Amino acid sequence: MKKGRVIEVQRVHISVALDDRVFLATVRGEFHTTGQYPKVGDWVHVSLIDDTQAVIEEVLPRTSVIERLDQETQLPQVLVANVDVIFIVMGLDGDFSVNRLERYLLLARQSGIDPVVVLNKIDVATDLTKQTTQVKRVLGEVPLHLTNAVTGEGLEEITSYFKSDTTAVLLGSSGAGTVSYTHLRA
């Protein structure tokens, strides 16, 4: 068996990264009854079927989870596992909402994962000073970074959070971060 990382889950299609390759994986039948179905971020043991396919044999213990209540069942629903830092990204355009930021901060606290707030699109902020002041009122000790993903301004500071074994997740509205942060690895 080989150790891999779940990088995508689409109903029954699961993508698992092993070294520098991605395999399409399925699960053994018992996963459907144990409730420990693989989620994005899970470390798993797999058996390789061929050059493109694998079978997930085991989900390894999780160090952290981000979960929410399923509105239909009222049971916890794991969104992502084994995360070290949550980047809460909020655009300083029409996306700006302190109330939404507070909900995201609560989710981070409940998950026990360190949050970092990124206010993006500083070039189109309606009132940068006012918006920053509003955000600082709810942050406490949570780090805050101001960025412009188009020009790259402020992005260097964010790379300091990444080590070779760091797993980060971006949390925010669609379009809040114009450029993907996944390429910002130290």
C-alpha positions as a printed Julia matrix, in Angstrom:
186×3 Matrix{Float64}:
   0.0    0.0     0.0
   1.02   3.57   -0.66
   0.23   6.76    1.24
  -1.53   9.53   -0.65
  -3.6   12.67   -0.11
  -7.2   13.21   -1.19
  -7.25  16.38   -3.3
 -10.74  16.24   -4.77
 -14.04  14.51   -3.98
 -16.87  14.58   -6.54
 -19.61  12.2    -5.39
 -18.03   8.82   -6.14
 -14.94  10.16   -7.95
 -12.01  10.76   -5.64
  -8.65  12.13   -6.77
  -5.64  11.07   -4.71
  -2.17  12.58   -5.08
   0.73  10.15   -4.7
   4.16  11.67   -5.05
   3.93  13.63   -8.32
   0.94  11.78   -9.84
  -2.82  11.92   -9.36
  -4.92   8.75   -9.36
  -8.68   8.34   -9.71
  -9.68   6.33   -6.66
 -12.63   4.35   -5.39
 -13.32   3.13   -1.87
 -13.99  -0.28   -0.4
 -17.64  -0.95    0.48
 -17.17  -0.61    4.25
 -16.5    3.12    3.95
 -20.15   3.65    3.11
 -21.23   2.17    6.46
 -18.52   3.49    8.82
 -19.16   7.19    8.2
 -15.42   7.78    7.7
 -15.75   8.47    3.98
 -12.61  10.17    2.57
 -12.72  13.97    2.4
 -10.43  16.53    0.78
  -7.24  16.75    2.82
  -7.38  13.21    4.18
  -4.23  11.11    4.17
  -5.1    7.64    2.91
  -3.53   4.27    2.2
  -4.26   3.06   -1.32
  -3.66   0.01   -3.44
  -2.79   0.78   -7.04
  -4.88  -0.91   -9.71
  -2.98   0.45  -12.71
  -1.21   3.63  -13.84
  -4.29   5.82  -13.32
  -6.54   4.1   -10.78
  -6.36   3.18   -7.11
  -8.52   1.83   -4.29
  -8.61   3.63   -0.94
  -8.05   1.0     1.73
  -7.85   3.21    4.83
  -8.33   6.81    5.94
  -5.57   7.77    8.37
  -6.41   9.66   11.6
  -7.26  13.32   11.09
  -5.37  16.08   12.89
  -8.1   18.65   12.28
 -11.4   19.08   10.46
 -13.47  21.96    9.23
 -17.09  21.0     9.45
 -20.54  22.51    9.38
 -24.0   21.26   10.18
 -25.81  19.65    7.29
 -29.05  21.61    6.99
 -31.12  18.53    6.17
 -29.77  16.0     8.67
 -28.46  18.45   11.32
 -25.37  16.23   11.55
 -21.78  17.5    11.25
 -20.51  17.46    7.66
 -16.73  17.41    7.17
 -15.69  19.92    4.52
 -11.91  19.44    4.64
  -9.43  17.61    6.89
  -5.86  18.01    8.15
  -5.63  21.77    7.74
  -2.99  23.88    9.54
  -4.16  27.39    8.68
  -7.35  28.96    7.33
  -6.95  32.01    5.1
 -10.2   33.96    5.3
 -10.18  36.0     2.09
 -12.56  38.9     1.67
 -12.67  41.33   -1.22
 -12.79  45.04   -0.45
 -15.3   45.54   -3.23
 -18.98  44.55   -3.1
 -17.99  41.34   -1.27
 -17.05  43.17    1.96
 -19.09  41.99    4.98
 -17.94  42.09    8.59
 -20.85  39.82    9.57
 -19.64  37.13    7.13
 -16.11  37.56    8.44
 -17.36  36.93   11.99
 -19.06  33.7    10.85
 -15.84  32.53    9.17
 -13.82  33.36   12.31
 -16.28  31.35   14.4
 -15.89  28.4    12.04
 -12.1   28.63   12.41
 -12.34  28.76   16.22
 -14.71  25.79   16.31
 -12.27  23.86   14.12
  -9.31  24.71   16.33
  -7.37  25.95   13.3
  -5.44  29.22   13.24
  -7.09  31.81   10.96
  -5.4   34.54    8.95
  -7.54  37.3     7.42
  -6.67  38.58    3.96
  -8.42  41.7     2.69
  -7.91  41.59   -1.05
  -8.56  44.13   -3.8
  -7.13  47.08   -1.88
  -7.02  48.96   -5.17
 -10.84  49.1    -5.37
 -11.67  49.59   -1.68
 -14.4   52.18   -1.19
 -12.84  53.37    2.11
  -9.76  51.3     3.03
  -9.24  52.96    6.41
 -12.87  52.51    7.5
 -13.04  48.91    6.26
  -9.73  47.98    7.94
 -10.89  49.56   11.22
 -14.15  47.58   11.11
 -12.26  44.35   10.55
  -9.71  45.01   13.3
 -12.56  45.41   15.82
 -13.56  41.75   15.4
 -10.13  40.16   14.91
  -8.51  40.22   18.32
  -5.09  38.59   17.85
  -5.86  37.2    14.38
  -3.29  38.35   11.78
  -4.53  40.7     9.06
  -2.98  41.22    5.62
  -3.96  43.69    2.9
  -3.34  42.5    -0.65
  -3.85  43.18   -4.31
  -3.68  39.83   -6.06
  -3.47  41.46   -9.5
  -0.31  43.46   -8.73
   1.05  41.08   -6.09
   1.13  43.76   -3.4
   1.14  42.21    0.09
   1.43  38.61   -1.16
   5.03  38.13    0.02
   3.91  38.39    3.65
   1.48  35.51    3.14
   4.22  33.14    1.99
   5.69  33.27    5.51
   2.84  31.01    6.68
   3.88  28.19    4.36
   6.39  25.56    5.36
   7.0   22.35    3.41
   4.42  20.5     5.52
   1.78  23.24    5.82
  -1.73  22.68    4.55
  -3.8   25.81    4.08
  -7.35  26.36    2.95
  -8.93  29.48    1.49
 -12.32  30.43    2.87
 -14.34  33.2     1.29
 -16.87  34.19   -1.29
 -16.38  33.26   -4.91
 -14.19  35.87   -6.59
 -12.78  37.29   -3.33
  -9.23  36.41   -4.35
  -8.65  37.26   -7.99
  -5.49  35.11   -8.17
  -5.02  31.64   -6.68
  -2.72  31.51   -3.67
  -1.8   27.87   -4.29
   1.36  28.88   -6.12
   2.68  30.81   -3.14
   4.78  28.04   -1.63
   7.93  28.91    0.21
